[in-house]
Amino acid sequence: MADSLLITGASQLLTLGGRGPRRGNFLSNLGLVENGALLVREGVIAAVGTRAQVEARPETRTAEKLDVGGRVALPGFVDSHTHLVHAASRAEEYELRIQGASYEEIARKGGGILNSVKKLRGATADELKKRAHAALKQFAAHGTTTVEAKSGYGLDVASELKVLKLHKELAAGQPLEIVSTFLGAHVVPEEFHKKKEGSKQYIQLLEENLLPEIAARKLAEFCDVFCERGAFSVQESKRILQAGRQWGLAPRMHAEQLSRTGATRLAILLRAASCDHLEKVNRGDIQALGKSETLATLLPGCDFHLGLKKYAPARTLIDAGAIVALATDYNPGTSPTVSMPMILSLACSQLRMTPAEAIAAATINAAYALRREKQIGSLEVGKQADLAVFEVADYREIPYYFGVNHCWMTVKRGRVIHATKDSRN
Ligand code: NIG
Ligand code: FE
């Protein structure tokens, strides 16, 4: 087999090239090349440009050829916020919510995250792995090539370690890249509720028993906290994230999802990689994000699934200069979807982002959110050859067609990892 691959026939090749994360007007810059081509050597992009430019290079003659037949090609989606490993759906809560119960009411009665904790603790590592593996195949089938994965449904030492070890095994056992995040601070688990100063004791367990072990075994890159009423306060979040940093884990946060807590300001203060959700941010938070390097990751799948009318203020954030990313938040409680194309549709129709802005937010900016911008998120020389090819005539049709998967082929590090029947012929 040739170690070089020449990809041609992209009617629109969205390179997303350029310096720095995309803010303001630059967010809609796709680096679009018509009749584009790519030369890949050992999984890395060796040349990119028009077909004529790339084919002018002599090494293309001996390369293996892949013609994508006039379709649209772009960097594989970077899904920078998921709760990948969980045991089961919570369809029963979905029905209760439709009948009028709120997400927080269900959580207060022991449902919600604690429901998933019960289910995960009762599941074997093998069962969890099978479910996550199947989900990863679906991620790939929708054009995603990198997935961030959070723990947070174990909430005891053994179960959290079980999940984080699964992230590592899954990363080694299938082609998608997995970026592991420790979310021990999702909620305080039930067994601590009756204890005196239960949350304090639980935070101590995170600091003394879990973080050192996670660092020693290199089981996570990031530490996340669900900073929310009913979960962790700003003060508690600060303590946990600082402890995480001492063990080498960079901070990121769930911020201002159901109420405005001040989490965004903390994320900025701690120079967190991202603060995610942001439905309830105020004007000051938006201005502060506009001047910050901390990514604003929007998760419109949650509001859609929960039937909430208030989406995050994407337009105001973009106008203020915030670095906006988009992710699925794949999880059984608030956003059971693996589909980045669906998230793009929601971003366009509900957040009023343009298709170009949504694509940049789901690729290059999301790569910044995972601090992987040197490797992924755009099609530039030296980066991994991670691509999604869509069966559309124009990139705007990716969000335009909703609820249908038009991903035709997905390539990770120069290897085809998903192909529709038609693309295999
Ligand atoms: O991102 N907000 C906290 N975590 C998830 C929901 C978790 C759940 O309900 O299981 C989220 O929305
Ligand atoms: Fe989440």
Coordinates of C-alpha atoms and ligand atoms in Angstrom, one line a residue:
M1 CA 0.0 0.0 0.0
A2 CA 1.2 3.5 -0.9
D3 CA 1.9 5.6 2.2
S4 CA 0.5 8.7 0.5
L5 CA -3.1 9.3 -0.3
L6 CA -4.3 11.9 -2.8
I7 CA -7.9 13.1 -2.2
T8 CA -9.5 15.0 -5.1
G9 CA -12.9 15.9 -6.3
A10 CA -14.0 18.2 -3.4
S11 CA -16.3 20.8 -5.1
Q12 CA -15.9 22.8 -1.9
L13 CA -13.0 22.1 0.3
L14 CA -13.4 24.0 3.6
T15 CA -9.9 24.3 5.0
L16 CA -10.6 26.5 8.0
G17 CA -7.0 27.6 7.8
G18 CA -5.6 30.7 9.4
R19 CA -4.0 31.9 12.6
G20 CA -5.6 31.9 16.0
P21 CA -9.1 31.0 17.1
R22 CA -12.0 32.6 15.2
R23 CA -13.7 35.6 16.8
G24 CA -16.2 38.1 15.4
N25 CA -16.3 38.5 11.6
F26 CA -13.4 36.0 11.3
L27 CA -15.7 33.2 12.6
S28 CA -17.4 33.0 9.2
N29 CA -14.1 32.5 7.3
L30 CA -14.0 28.9 6.0
G31 CA -10.9 29.1 3.8
L32 CA -13.0 27.6 1.0
V33 CA -11.2 26.2 -2.0
E34 CA -13.2 25.2 -5.0
N35 CA -12.2 21.9 -6.7
G36 CA -9.9 21.3 -3.8
A37 CA -7.5 18.4 -3.2
L38 CA -5.3 17.1 -0.3
L39 CA -2.2 15.1 -0.2
V40 CA -1.8 12.9 2.9
R41 CA 1.4 11.3 4.0
E42 CA 1.4 8.9 6.9
G43 CA -1.8 10.3 8.2
V44 CA -0.7 13.9 8.1
I45 CA -1.6 16.6 5.5
A46 CA 1.4 17.2 3.2
A47 CA -0.3 19.5 0.7
V48 CA -3.7 21.3 0.4
G49 CA -5.1 23.6 -2.3
T50 CA -6.8 23.4 -5.7
R51 CA -6.5 20.1 -7.6
A52 CA -4.1 21.7 -10.0
Q53 CA -1.8 23.0 -7.2
V54 CA -1.7 19.7 -5.4
E55 CA -1.3 17.6 -8.5
A56 CA 1.7 19.7 -9.5
R57 CA 3.6 17.9 -6.8
P58 CA 5.5 14.8 -8.2
E59 CA 4.8 12.5 -5.3
T60 CA 1.0 12.6 -6.1
R61 CA 1.8 10.3 -9.1
T62 CA 2.5 7.3 -6.8
A63 CA -0.1 8.1 -4.2
E64 CA -3.2 6.1 -3.7
K65 CA -6.2 8.0 -5.1
L66 CA -9.5 8.9 -3.5
D67 CA -12.0 10.9 -5.6
V68 CA -14.9 12.3 -3.5
G69 CA -17.0 12.9 -6.6
G70 CA -17.8 16.6 -6.4
R71 CA -19.0 16.5 -2.7
V72 CA -18.2 18.9 0.1
A73 CA -15.2 18.1 2.3
L74 CA -14.3 19.8 5.6
P75 CA -12.3 19.0 8.8
G76 CA -13.8 16.2 10.9
F77 CA -16.0 17.7 13.6
V78 CA -14.4 18.1 17.0
D79 CA -17.0 17.3 19.6
S80 CA -15.6 19.1 22.6
H81 CA -18.2 18.2 25.2
T82 CA -19.7 14.8 25.7
H83 CA -20.6 12.4 28.6
L84 CA -19.7 9.4 26.5
V85 CA -19.7 6.6 29.0
H86 CA -23.1 5.9 30.6
A87 CA -25.2 2.8 31.1
A88 CA -28.6 3.6 29.7
S89 CA -31.0 6.2 28.4
R90 CA -33.3 8.1 30.6
A91 CA -36.3 8.0 28.3
E92 CA -38.6 7.6 31.3
E93 CA -37.6 11.1 32.5
Y94 CA -38.1 12.4 29.0
E95 CA -41.7 11.4 29.2
L96 CA -42.1 12.9 32.7
R97 CA -40.8 16.2 31.4
I98 CA -43.1 16.2 28.4
Q99 CA -45.9 15.7 31.0
G100 CA -44.8 18.9 32.9
A101 CA -42.0 18.0 35.4
S102 CA -38.9 20.1 35.1
Y103 CA -35.3 18.8 34.9
E104 CA -34.5 20.1 38.3
E105 CA -37.7 18.7 39.9
I106 CA -36.8 15.2 38.6
A107 CA -33.2 15.7 39.9
R108 CA -34.4 16.7 43.4
K109 CA -36.4 13.4 43.6
G110 CA -33.3 11.3 43.0
G111 CA -33.7 11.2 39.2
G112 CA -31.4 13.1 36.8
I113 CA -27.7 12.6 37.2
L114 CA -28.1 10.4 40.3
N115 CA -30.4 8.1 38.2
S116 CA -27.5 7.6 35.7
V117 CA -25.1 7.1 38.6
K118 CA -27.2 4.2 39.9
K119 CA -27.3 2.7 36.5
L120 CA -23.6 3.1 35.8
R121 CA -22.6 1.6 39.2
G122 CA -24.7 -1.4 38.4
A123 CA -23.2 -2.0 35.0
T124 CA -20.0 -3.9 34.2
A125 CA -17.1 -2.3 32.4
D126 CA -17.8 -4.5 29.5
E127 CA -21.4 -3.4 29.1
L128 CA -20.3 0.2 29.4
K129 CA -17.6 -0.3 26.8
K130 CA -20.0 -1.9 24.3
R131 CA -22.4 1.0 24.6
A132 CA -19.7 3.6 24.2
H133 CA -18.2 1.8 21.3
A134 CA -21.5 1.7 19.5
A135 CA -21.9 5.4 20.1
L136 CA -18.4 6.2 18.8
K137 CA -19.3 4.4 15.5
Q138 CA -22.3 6.7 15.3
F139 CA -20.2 9.8 16.0
A140 CA -17.9 8.7 13.1
A141 CA -20.9 8.1 10.9
H142 CA -22.0 11.8 11.4
G143 CA -18.6 13.2 10.6
T144 CA -17.0 13.5 14.0
T145 CA -13.3 12.5 14.3
T146 CA -12.4 13.7 17.9
V147 CA -14.6 13.3 21.0
E148 CA -14.0 14.8 24.4
A149 CA -15.4 12.4 27.1
K150 CA -16.3 13.2 30.7
S151 CA -16.6 10.9 33.6
G152 CA -19.2 11.9 36.2
Y153 CA -21.7 9.1 36.4
G154 CA -19.5 7.0 38.8
L155 CA -19.0 9.5 41.7
D156 CA -17.1 7.0 43.8
V157 CA -13.4 6.1 43.5
A158 CA -13.9 2.7 41.8
S159 CA -16.6 3.8 39.4
E160 CA -14.9 7.0 38.3
L161 CA -11.6 5.2 37.7
K162 CA -13.6 2.5 35.8
V163 CA -14.9 5.1 33.4
L164 CA -11.6 7.0 33.0
K165 CA -9.9 3.7 32.2
L166 CA -12.6 3.0 29.7
H167 CA -11.7 6.3 28.0
K168 CA -8.2 5.1 27.6
E169 CA -9.2 1.6 26.3
L170 CA -11.7 3.1 23.9
A171 CA -9.0 5.5 22.6
A172 CA -6.8 2.6 21.9
G173 CA -9.4 0.2 20.5
Q174 CA -11.2 2.3 17.8
P175 CA -10.1 5.1 15.4
L176 CA -11.7 8.2 17.0
E177 CA -9.5 10.3 19.2
I178 CA -10.8 10.6 22.8
V179 CA -9.9 13.5 25.1
S180 CA -10.5 12.5 28.7
T181 CA -12.0 14.8 31.3
F182 CA -12.5 14.1 35.0
L183 CA -16.0 15.3 36.1
G184 CA -16.0 13.8 39.6
A185 CA -17.7 17.1 40.6
H186 CA -20.9 16.5 38.6
V187 CA -23.1 16.3 41.7
V188 CA -22.6 15.1 45.3
P189 CA -23.5 11.4 45.3
E190 CA -26.4 10.2 47.4
E191 CA -24.3 8.4 50.1
F192 CA -22.9 11.8 51.1
H193 CA -26.3 13.6 51.4
K194 CA -26.9 12.5 55.0
K195 CA -23.3 13.0 56.2
K196 CA -22.4 16.1 58.1
E197 CA -20.8 18.6 55.7
G198 CA -21.4 16.0 53.0
S199 CA -20.3 18.1 50.0
K200 CA -17.1 19.1 51.9
Q201 CA -16.3 15.4 52.5
Y202 CA -17.0 14.5 48.9
I203 CA -14.7 17.3 47.7
Q204 CA -12.0 15.9 50.0
L205 CA -12.5 12.5 48.4
L206 CA -11.9 14.0 45.0
E207 CA -8.8 15.9 46.1
E208 CA -7.2 13.2 48.2
N209 CA -8.3 9.9 46.7
L210 CA -9.2 10.5 43.1
L211 CA -7.0 13.3 41.7
P212 CA -3.7 11.8 42.7
E213 CA -4.6 8.4 41.2
I214 CA -5.9 10.0 38.0
A215 CA -2.6 12.0 37.6
A216 CA -0.4 9.0 38.4
R217 CA -2.1 6.9 35.8
K218 CA -2.6 9.8 33.3
L219 CA -6.3 9.1 33.0
A220 CA -7.5 12.6 32.2
E221 CA -6.2 15.9 30.7
F222 CA -9.0 18.2 32.0
C223 CA -11.0 18.7 35.2
D224 CA -14.6 19.8 34.9
V225 CA -17.1 21.0 37.4
F226 CA -20.9 21.3 37.2
C227 CA -21.2 24.7 38.8
E228 CA -25.0 25.0 39.4
R229 CA -27.6 25.2 42.1
G230 CA -28.1 21.7 43.4
A231 CA -24.5 20.8 42.2
F232 CA -21.4 22.8 43.2
S233 CA -21.0 26.5 44.2
V234 CA -18.5 28.9 42.7
Q235 CA -16.4 28.6 45.8
E236 CA -16.4 24.8 45.7
S237 CA -15.8 24.8 42.0
K238 CA -12.7 27.0 42.5
R239 CA -11.3 24.7 45.1
I240 CA -11.8 21.6 42.9
L241 CA -10.4 23.2 39.8
Q242 CA -7.4 24.5 41.6
A243 CA -6.8 21.1 43.0
G244 CA -7.1 19.6 39.6
R245 CA -4.6 22.0 38.2
Q246 CA -2.1 21.1 40.9
W247 CA -2.4 17.5 39.6
G248 CA -1.8 18.7 36.0
L249 CA -5.4 18.8 34.8
A250 CA -6.5 21.9 33.0
P251 CA -9.9 23.4 34.1
R252 CA -13.1 23.6 32.1
M253 CA -16.6 24.2 33.4
H254 CA -20.3 23.7 33.1
A255 CA -21.4 27.3 33.5
E256 CA -24.7 29.3 33.7
Q257 CA -26.9 26.4 32.3
L258 CA -30.0 26.5 34.5
S259 CA -29.2 29.6 36.6
R260 CA -26.6 32.4 36.6
T261 CA -24.0 31.5 39.3
G262 CA -20.9 33.4 38.3
A263 CA -19.2 30.3 36.9
T264 CA -18.2 32.1 33.7
R265 CA -16.2 34.7 35.7
L266 CA -14.5 31.9 37.6
A267 CA -13.6 30.1 34.4
I268 CA -12.0 33.3 33.0
L269 CA -10.2 33.9 36.2
L270 CA -8.8 30.4 36.2
R271 CA -7.9 30.6 32.5
A272 CA -10.1 27.6 31.9
A273 CA -10.0 26.0 28.5
S274 CA -13.7 26.5 28.1
C275 CA -17.0 27.3 29.9
D276 CA -19.9 25.5 28.4
H277 CA -23.7 26.0 28.2
L278 CA -24.0 29.8 28.9
E279 CA -27.8 30.0 28.5
K280 CA -28.0 32.3 31.6
V281 CA -24.9 34.5 31.1
N282 CA -25.4 38.2 31.7
R283 CA -24.1 41.2 29.8
G284 CA -21.0 41.5 32.0
D285 CA -20.1 37.8 31.5
I286 CA -20.5 38.3 27.7
Q287 CA -18.1 41.3 27.7
A288 CA -15.6 39.4 29.8
L289 CA -15.7 36.4 27.5
G290 CA -15.1 38.8 24.6
K291 CA -11.7 39.7 26.1
S292 CA -10.8 36.3 27.2
E293 CA -9.0 33.2 25.8
T294 CA -11.5 30.9 27.5
L295 CA -13.8 29.4 24.9
A296 CA -17.6 29.8 25.0
T297 CA -19.0 26.4 24.1
L298 CA -22.6 26.4 23.2
L299 CA -24.7 23.2 23.5
P300 CA -28.1 23.9 21.9
G301 CA -29.0 20.1 21.9
C302 CA -29.8 20.5 25.6
D303 CA -32.3 23.3 25.2
F304 CA -33.9 21.5 22.3
H305 CA -34.2 18.2 24.1
L306 CA -35.4 19.8 27.4
G307 CA -37.9 21.9 25.4
L308 CA -36.4 25.1 26.9
K309 CA -37.1 28.3 25.0
K310 CA -34.0 30.2 26.0
Y311 CA -30.9 29.3 24.0
A312 CA -27.5 30.8 24.7
P313 CA -27.0 34.3 23.3
A314 CA -24.7 33.3 20.4
R315 CA -25.0 36.4 18.4
T316 CA -24.2 38.7 21.3
L317 CA -21.3 36.5 22.2
I318 CA -19.9 36.5 18.7
D319 CA -20.4 40.3 18.4
A320 CA -18.6 40.8 21.7
G321 CA -15.6 38.9 20.3
A322 CA -16.0 35.7 22.4
I323 CA -14.5 32.5 20.9
V324 CA -17.6 30.4 20.3
A325 CA -17.5 26.6 19.9
L326 CA -20.4 24.1 19.4
A327 CA -20.7 20.6 20.8
T328 CA -23.3 17.9 21.2
D329 CA -23.1 17.4 25.1
Y330 CA -24.0 13.8 24.3
N331 CA -25.5 12.5 27.5
P332 CA -28.6 10.6 28.6
G333 CA -30.3 13.4 30.6
T334 CA -30.2 16.5 28.5
S335 CA -28.8 15.8 25.0
P336 CA -29.0 12.3 23.8
T337 CA -27.5 13.0 20.3
V338 CA -24.2 12.1 18.6
S339 CA -25.0 14.3 15.6
M340 CA -22.9 17.4 15.0
P341 CA -24.9 18.1 11.8
M342 CA -28.0 18.3 14.0
I343 CA -26.2 20.7 16.4
L344 CA -25.3 22.8 13.4
S345 CA -29.0 22.9 12.3
L346 CA -29.9 24.1 15.8
A347 CA -27.1 26.6 15.9
C348 CA -28.3 28.1 12.7
S349 CA -32.1 28.0 13.2
Q350 CA -32.2 28.7 17.0
L351 CA -28.9 30.6 17.8
R352 CA -29.0 32.5 14.5
M353 CA -25.5 31.6 13.6
T354 CA -24.7 31.4 9.9
P355 CA -23.8 28.0 8.4
A356 CA -20.2 29.2 8.1
E357 CA -20.0 30.4 11.7
A358 CA -21.5 27.1 12.9
I359 CA -19.0 25.0 10.9
A360 CA -16.0 27.0 12.2
A361 CA -17.4 26.7 15.8
A362 CA -17.6 22.9 15.4
T363 CA -14.1 22.4 14.0
I364 CA -11.3 24.8 14.5
N365 CA -12.7 26.7 17.5
A366 CA -13.6 23.4 19.1
A367 CA -10.0 22.2 18.6
Y368 CA -8.9 25.2 20.6
A369 CA -11.4 24.3 23.3
L370 CA -9.5 21.0 23.6
R371 CA -6.1 22.6 23.2
R372 CA -5.6 20.4 20.2
E373 CA -5.4 23.3 17.7
K374 CA -2.0 22.3 16.4
Q375 CA -3.1 18.8 15.4
I376 CA -6.8 19.0 14.4
G377 CA -9.7 21.4 13.5
S378 CA -8.5 22.6 10.1
L379 CA -7.0 21.1 6.9
E380 CA -3.5 22.6 6.9
V381 CA -0.1 21.2 6.2
G382 CA 1.3 19.4 9.2
K383 CA -2.1 18.7 10.8
Q384 CA -3.8 15.3 11.0
A385 CA -5.8 14.3 7.9
D386 CA -9.2 14.2 9.7
L387 CA -12.0 14.9 7.3
A388 CA -15.7 14.6 6.8
V389 CA -17.2 14.4 3.3
F390 CA -20.9 15.4 2.9
E391 CA -23.3 14.3 0.2
V392 CA -24.3 17.9 -0.5
A393 CA -23.6 20.5 -3.3
D394 CA -23.0 23.4 -1.0
Y395 CA -21.7 23.6 2.6
R396 CA -24.8 25.5 3.7
E397 CA -26.9 22.3 3.0
I398 CA -25.1 20.6 6.0
P399 CA -27.2 22.5 8.6
Y400 CA -30.1 23.1 6.1
Y401 CA -31.1 19.5 5.9
F402 CA -31.9 18.6 9.5
G403 CA -32.6 15.2 10.9
V404 CA -31.0 13.4 8.0
N405 CA -27.4 12.2 8.0
H406 CA -25.7 13.3 4.8
C407 CA -22.2 12.3 5.9
W408 CA -20.8 10.3 3.0
M409 CA -17.3 9.5 4.4
T410 CA -15.2 10.1 7.4
V411 CA -11.4 10.0 7.4
K412 CA -9.2 9.9 10.5
R413 CA -5.4 10.3 10.2
G414 CA -5.7 9.5 6.5
R415 CA -7.7 6.3 7.0
V416 CA -11.3 5.9 5.9
I417 CA -13.2 5.1 9.2
H418 CA -16.7 5.5 7.9
A419 CA -18.1 5.1 4.4
T420 CA -21.7 4.9 3.1
K421 CA -22.5 1.9 0.9
D422 CA -22.4 4.2 -2.1
S423 CA -18.9 5.5 -1.4
R424 CA -17.5 2.0 -1.2
N425 CA -18.6 1.1 -4.8
Ligands
NIG1 O1 -24.2 18.9 30.4 N1 -25.3 19.7 33.3 C1 -24.7 18.7 33.7 N2 -24.4 17.7 33.0 C2 -25.1 17.3 31.8 C3 -26.4 16.7 32.1 C4 -26.2 15.5 32.9 C5 -27.4 14.6 33.1 O2 -28.6 15.1 33.2 O3 -27.2 13.4 33.1 C6 -25.2 18.5 30.8 O4 -26.3 18.9 30.5
FE2 FE -22.4 18.4 30.0

